Amino acid sequence: MEQRAAELARAAAALHLDGTGYQGVGDGVQTAFVPGGMFLYLTIVRHECVYVLQVTASPI
């Protein structure tokens, strides 16, 4: 999960080169599926952060 979250942070940094000056609407809460479960995350461009909101393990 840590690797996937780091990938998301790098992708957001590449997409929004100057996050502090961003004026658009954010993407909202998104889902990332990883081996063994999933997590919900929120990218706040102006804070230049990706927040992991919930981690859910696969029931199998």
PDB file of N, CA and C in Angstrom:
ATOM      1  N   MET A   1       0.820  -1.178   0.000  1.00  0.00           N
ATOM      2  CA  MET A   1       0.000   0.000   0.000  1.00  0.00           C
ATOM      3  C   MET A   1       0.873   1.254   0.000  1.00  0.00           C
ATOM      4  N   GLU A   2       1.960   1.236   0.749  1.00  0.00           N
ATOM      5  CA  GLU A   2       2.831   2.412   0.801  1.00  0.00           C
ATOM      6  C   GLU A   2       3.381   2.755  -0.577  1.00  0.00           C
ATOM      7  N   GLN A   3       3.746   1.737  -1.352  1.00  0.00           N
ATOM      8  CA  GLN A   3       4.281   1.987  -2.688  1.00  0.00           C
ATOM      9  C   GLN A   3       3.226   2.613  -3.589  1.00  0.00           C
ATOM     10  N   ARG A   4       2.005   2.110  -3.510  1.00  0.00           N
ATOM     11  CA  ARG A   4       0.912   2.647  -4.341  1.00  0.00           C
ATOM     12  C   ARG A   4       0.602   4.091  -3.947  1.00  0.00           C
ATOM     13  N   ALA A   5       0.597   4.380  -2.648  1.00  0.00           N
ATOM     14  CA  ALA A   5       0.352   5.748  -2.184  1.00  0.00           C
ATOM     15  C   ALA A   5       1.475   6.678  -2.657  1.00  0.00           C
ATOM     16  N   ALA A   6       2.698   6.210  -2.629  1.00  0.00           N
ATOM     17  CA  ALA A   6       3.823   7.021  -3.112  1.00  0.00           C
ATOM     18  C   ALA A   6       3.696   7.283  -4.608  1.00  0.00           C
ATOM     19  N   GLU A   7       3.237   6.287  -5.371  1.00  0.00           N
ATOM     20  CA  GLU A   7       3.019   6.467  -6.807  1.00  0.00           C
ATOM     21  C   GLU A   7       1.962   7.532  -7.056  1.00  0.00           C
ATOM     22  N   LEU A   8       0.883   7.502  -6.274  1.00  0.00           N
ATOM     23  CA  LEU A   8      -0.180   8.490  -6.424  1.00  0.00           C
ATOM     24  C   LEU A   8       0.326   9.896  -6.121  1.00  0.00           C
ATOM     25  N   ALA A   9       1.148  10.030  -5.108  1.00  0.00           N
ATOM     26  CA  ALA A   9       1.710  11.338  -4.754  1.00  0.00           C
ATOM     27  C   ALA A   9       2.614  11.857  -5.873  1.00  0.00           C
ATOM     28  N   ARG A  10       3.434  10.992  -6.450  1.00  0.00           N
ATOM     29  CA  ARG A  10       4.305  11.405  -7.556  1.00  0.00           C
ATOM     30  C   ARG A  10       3.491  11.793  -8.782  1.00  0.00           C
ATOM     31  N   ALA A  11       2.429  11.049  -9.069  1.00  0.00           N
ATOM     32  CA  ALA A  11       1.581  11.361 -10.214  1.00  0.00           C
ATOM     33  C   ALA A  11       0.886  12.710 -10.026  1.00  0.00           C
ATOM     34  N   ALA A  12       0.409  12.972  -8.822  1.00  0.00           N
ATOM     35  CA  ALA A  12      -0.240  14.260  -8.548  1.00  0.00           C
ATOM     36  C   ALA A  12       0.753  15.410  -8.686  1.00  0.00           C
ATOM     37  N   ALA A  13       1.982  15.207  -8.231  1.00  0.00           N
ATOM     38  CA  ALA A  13       3.013  16.242  -8.345  1.00  0.00           C
ATOM     39  C   ALA A  13       3.343  16.524  -9.803  1.00  0.00           C
ATOM     40  N   ALA A  14       3.371  15.486 -10.637  1.00  0.00           N
ATOM     41  CA  ALA A  14       3.659  15.675 -12.058  1.00  0.00           C
ATOM     42  C   ALA A  14       2.497  16.346 -12.784  1.00  0.00           C
ATOM     43  N   LEU A  15       1.279  16.041 -12.378  1.00  0.00           N
ATOM     44  CA  LEU A  15       0.091  16.601 -13.023  1.00  0.00           C
ATOM     45  C   LEU A  15      -0.106  18.063 -12.661  1.00  0.00           C
ATOM     46  N   HIS A  16       0.158  18.412 -11.418  1.00  0.00           N
ATOM     47  CA  HIS A  16      -0.047  19.777 -10.925  1.00  0.00           C
ATOM     48  C   HIS A  16       1.314  20.324 -10.479  1.00  0.00           C
ATOM     49  N   LEU A  17       2.045  20.909 -11.417  1.00  0.00           N
ATOM     50  CA  LEU A  17       3.406  21.354 -11.128  1.00  0.00           C
ATOM     51  C   LEU A  17       3.470  22.438 -10.056  1.00  0.00           C
ATOM     52  N   ASP A  18       2.509  23.348 -10.024  1.00  0.00           N
ATOM     53  CA  ASP A  18       2.469  24.391  -8.997  1.00  0.00           C
ATOM     54  C   ASP A  18       1.189  24.214  -8.197  1.00  0.00           C
ATOM     55  N   GLY A  19       1.211  23.288  -7.261  1.00  0.00           N
ATOM     56  CA  GLY A  19       0.018  22.962  -6.486  1.00  0.00           C
ATOM     57  C   GLY A  19      -0.506  24.100  -5.646  1.00  0.00           C
ATOM     58  N   THR A  20       0.372  24.923  -5.091  1.00  0.00           N
ATOM     59  CA  THR A  20      -0.086  25.997  -4.207  1.00  0.00           C
ATOM     60  C   THR A  20      -0.892  27.051  -4.944  1.00  0.00           C
ATOM     61  N   GLY A  21      -0.690  27.191  -6.239  1.00  0.00           N
ATOM     62  CA  GLY A  21      -1.431  28.170  -7.021  1.00  0.00           C
ATOM     63  C   GLY A  21      -2.628  27.587  -7.748  1.00  0.00           C
ATOM     64  N   TYR A  22      -2.930  26.324  -7.509  1.00  0.00           N
ATOM     65  CA  TYR A  22      -4.023  25.634  -8.197  1.00  0.00           C
ATOM     66  C   TYR A  22      -5.363  26.270  -7.852  1.00  0.00           C
ATOM     67  N   GLN A  23      -6.205  26.529  -8.845  1.00  0.00           N
ATOM     68  CA  GLN A  23      -7.500  27.168  -8.640  1.00  0.00           C
ATOM     69  C   GLN A  23      -8.685  26.278  -9.018  1.00  0.00           C
ATOM     70  N   GLY A  24      -8.440  25.115  -9.544  1.00  0.00           N
ATOM     71  CA  GLY A  24      -9.523  24.252 -10.012  1.00  0.00           C
ATOM     72  C   GLY A  24     -10.178  23.446  -8.898  1.00  0.00           C
ATOM     73  N   VAL A  25     -11.151  22.653  -9.291  1.00  0.00           N
ATOM     74  CA  VAL A  25     -11.854  21.762  -8.365  1.00  0.00           C
ATOM     75  C   VAL A  25     -11.066  20.459  -8.273  1.00  0.00           C
ATOM     76  N   GLY A  26     -10.947  19.921  -7.078  1.00  0.00           N
ATOM     77  CA  GLY A  26     -10.219  18.670  -6.881  1.00  0.00           C
ATOM     78  C   GLY A  26     -10.970  17.471  -7.418  1.00  0.00           C
ATOM     79  N   ASP A  27     -10.318  16.334  -7.397  1.00  0.00           N
ATOM     80  CA  ASP A  27     -10.899  15.101  -7.921  1.00  0.00           C
ATOM     81  C   ASP A  27     -11.841  14.419  -6.936  1.00  0.00           C
ATOM     82  N   GLY A  28     -11.826  14.815  -5.689  1.00  0.00           N
ATOM     83  CA  GLY A  28     -12.649  14.155  -4.678  1.00  0.00           C
ATOM     84  C   GLY A  28     -11.995  12.873  -4.188  1.00  0.00           C
ATOM     85  N   VAL A  29     -12.743  12.124  -3.416  1.00  0.00           N
ATOM     86  CA  VAL A  29     -12.231  10.865  -2.866  1.00  0.00           C
ATOM     87  C   VAL A  29     -12.162   9.838  -3.984  1.00  0.00           C
ATOM     88  N   GLN A  30     -11.032   9.132  -4.056  1.00  0.00           N
ATOM     89  CA  GLN A  30     -10.839   8.111  -5.075  1.00  0.00           C
ATOM     90  C   GLN A  30     -10.432   6.806  -4.417  1.00  0.00           C
ATOM     91  N   THR A  31     -10.567   5.723  -5.170  1.00  0.00           N
ATOM     92  CA  THR A  31     -10.258   4.392  -4.672  1.00  0.00           C
ATOM     93  C   THR A  31      -9.048   3.832  -5.403  1.00  0.00           C
ATOM     94  N   ALA A  32      -8.150   3.190  -4.656  1.00  0.00           N
ATOM     95  CA  ALA A  32      -7.005   2.497  -5.251  1.00  0.00           C
ATOM     96  C   ALA A  32      -7.041   1.051  -4.779  1.00  0.00           C
ATOM     97  N   PHE A  33      -7.040   0.131  -5.725  1.00  0.00           N
ATOM     98  CA  PHE A  33      -7.030  -1.283  -5.399  1.00  0.00           C
ATOM     99  C   PHE A  33      -5.594  -1.785  -5.396  1.00  0.00           C
ATOM    100  N   VAL A  34      -5.234  -2.497  -4.355  1.00  0.00           N
ATOM    101  CA  VAL A  34      -3.887  -3.048  -4.198  1.00  0.00           C
ATOM    102  C   VAL A  34      -4.024  -4.517  -3.827  1.00  0.00           C
ATOM    103  N   PRO A  35      -2.980  -5.315  -4.025  1.00  0.00           N
ATOM    104  CA  PRO A  35      -3.060  -6.712  -3.607  1.00  0.00           C
ATOM    105  C   PRO A  35      -3.397  -6.799  -2.112  1.00  0.00           C
ATOM    106  N   GLY A  36      -4.424  -7.529  -1.787  1.00  0.00           N
ATOM    107  CA  GLY A  36      -4.816  -7.700  -0.393  1.00  0.00           C
ATOM    108  C   GLY A  36      -5.868  -6.723   0.090  1.00  0.00           C
ATOM    109  N   GLY A  37      -6.355  -5.830  -0.781  1.00  0.00           N
ATOM    110  CA  GLY A  37      -7.401  -4.903  -0.341  1.00  0.00           C
ATOM    111  C   GLY A  37      -7.481  -3.651  -1.192  1.00  0.00           C
ATOM    112  N   MET A  38      -7.859  -2.554  -0.534  1.00  0.00           N
ATOM    113  CA  MET A  38      -8.024  -1.280  -1.226  1.00  0.00           C
ATOM    114  C   MET A  38      -7.880  -0.147  -0.223  1.00  0.00           C
ATOM    115  N   PHE A  39      -7.729   1.068  -0.726  1.00  0.00           N
ATOM    116  CA  PHE A  39      -7.762   2.223   0.156  1.00  0.00           C
ATOM    117  C   PHE A  39      -8.399   3.403  -0.551  1.00  0.00           C
ATOM    118  N   LEU A  40      -8.988   4.271   0.245  1.00  0.00           N
ATOM    119  CA  LEU A  40      -9.584   5.502  -0.248  1.00  0.00           C
ATOM    120  C   LEU A  40      -8.611   6.630   0.030  1.00  0.00           C
ATOM    121  N   TYR A  41      -8.447   7.505  -0.944  1.00  0.00           N
ATOM    122  CA  TYR A  41      -7.514   8.614  -0.762  1.00  0.00           C
ATOM    123  C   TYR A  41      -8.099   9.898  -1.336  1.00  0.00           C
ATOM    124  N   LEU A  42      -7.585  10.999  -0.853  1.00  0.00           N
ATOM    125  CA  LEU A  42      -8.018  12.321  -1.280  1.00  0.00           C
ATOM    126  C   LEU A  42      -6.776  13.145  -1.588  1.00  0.00           C
ATOM    127  N   THR A  43      -6.725  13.704  -2.782  1.00  0.00           N
ATOM    128  CA  THR A  43      -5.605  14.564  -3.165  1.00  0.00           C
ATOM    129  C   THR A  43      -6.035  16.011  -2.976  1.00  0.00           C
ATOM    130  N   ILE A  44      -5.326  16.728  -2.119  1.00  0.00           N
ATOM    131  CA  ILE A  44      -5.557  18.153  -1.925  1.00  0.00           C
ATOM    132  C   ILE A  44      -4.404  18.866  -2.621  1.00  0.00           C
ATOM    133  N   VAL A  45      -4.668  19.355  -3.830  1.00  0.00           N
ATOM    134  CA  VAL A  45      -3.619  19.907  -4.673  1.00  0.00           C
ATOM    135  C   VAL A  45      -2.972  21.122  -4.018  1.00  0.00           C
ATOM    136  N   ARG A  46      -3.765  22.018  -3.456  1.00  0.00           N
ATOM    137  CA  ARG A  46      -3.208  23.241  -2.873  1.00  0.00           C
ATOM    138  C   ARG A  46      -2.349  22.958  -1.650  1.00  0.00           C
ATOM    139  N   HIS A  47      -2.584  21.846  -0.961  1.00  0.00           N
ATOM    140  CA  HIS A  47      -1.739  21.454   0.173  1.00  0.00           C
ATOM    141  C   HIS A  47      -0.542  20.623  -0.298  1.00  0.00           C
ATOM    142  N   GLU A  48      -0.591  20.211  -1.547  1.00  0.00           N
ATOM    143  CA  GLU A  48       0.417  19.334  -2.134  1.00  0.00           C
ATOM    144  C   GLU A  48       0.552  18.043  -1.332  1.00  0.00           C
ATOM    145  N   CYS A  49      -0.609  17.451  -0.995  1.00  0.00           N
ATOM    146  CA  CYS A  49      -0.642  16.225  -0.189  1.00  0.00           C
ATOM    147  C   CYS A  49      -1.662  15.235  -0.741  1.00  0.00           C
ATOM    148  N   VAL A  50      -1.380  13.972  -0.504  1.00  0.00           N
ATOM    149  CA  VAL A  50      -2.337  12.905  -0.752  1.00  0.00           C
ATOM    150  C   VAL A  50      -2.659  12.302   0.609  1.00  0.00           C
ATOM    151  N   TYR A  51      -3.922  12.345   1.002  1.00  0.00           N
ATOM    152  CA  TYR A  51      -4.343  11.831   2.300  1.00  0.00           C
ATOM    153  C   TYR A  51      -5.007  10.472   2.116  1.00  0.00           C
ATOM    154  N   VAL A  52      -4.526   9.465   2.831  1.00  0.00           N
ATOM    155  CA  VAL A  52      -5.156   8.152   2.828  1.00  0.00           C
ATOM    156  C   VAL A  52      -6.229   8.182   3.904  1.00  0.00           C
ATOM    157  N   LEU A  53      -7.476   7.996   3.501  1.00  0.00           N
ATOM    158  CA  LEU A  53      -8.615   8.133   4.405  1.00  0.00           C
ATOM    159  C   LEU A  53      -9.048   6.816   5.038  1.00  0.00           C
ATOM    160  N   GLN A  54      -8.963   5.742   4.275  1.00  0.00           N
ATOM    161  CA  GLN A  54      -9.437   4.449   4.776  1.00  0.00           C
ATOM    162  C   GLN A  54      -8.666   3.338   4.099  1.00  0.00           C
ATOM    163  N   VAL A  55      -8.311   2.326   4.871  1.00  0.00           N
ATOM    164  CA  VAL A  55      -7.642   1.135   4.367  1.00  0.00           C
ATOM    165  C   VAL A  55      -8.557  -0.045   4.655  1.00  0.00           C
ATOM    166  N   THR A  56      -8.854  -0.829   3.628  1.00  0.00           N
ATOM    167  CA  THR A  56      -9.746  -1.983   3.779  1.00  0.00           C
ATOM    168  C   THR A  56      -9.020  -3.235   3.289  1.00  0.00           C
ATOM    169  N   ALA A  57      -8.895  -4.231   4.156  1.00  0.00           N
ATOM    170  CA  ALA A  57      -8.259  -5.493   3.779  1.00  0.00           C
ATOM    171  C   ALA A  57      -9.277  -6.376   3.077  1.00  0.00           C
ATOM    172  N   SER A  58      -8.808  -7.181   2.163  1.00  0.00           N
ATOM    173  CA  SER A  58      -9.669  -8.122   1.461  1.00  0.00           C
ATOM    174  C   SER A  58     -10.136  -9.192   2.451  1.00  0.00           C
ATOM    175  N   PRO A  59     -11.425  -9.550   2.417  1.00  0.00           N
ATOM    176  CA  PRO A  59     -11.925 -10.571   3.353  1.00  0.00           C
ATOM    177  C   PRO A  59     -11.460 -11.978   3.020  1.00  0.00           C
ATOM    178  N   ILE A  60     -10.819 -12.147   1.883  1.00  0.00           N
ATOM    179  CA  ILE A  60     -10.380 -13.482   1.464  1.00  0.00           C
ATOM    180  C   ILE A  60      -8.966 -13.743   1.933  1.00  0.00           C
TER     181      ILE A  60
END
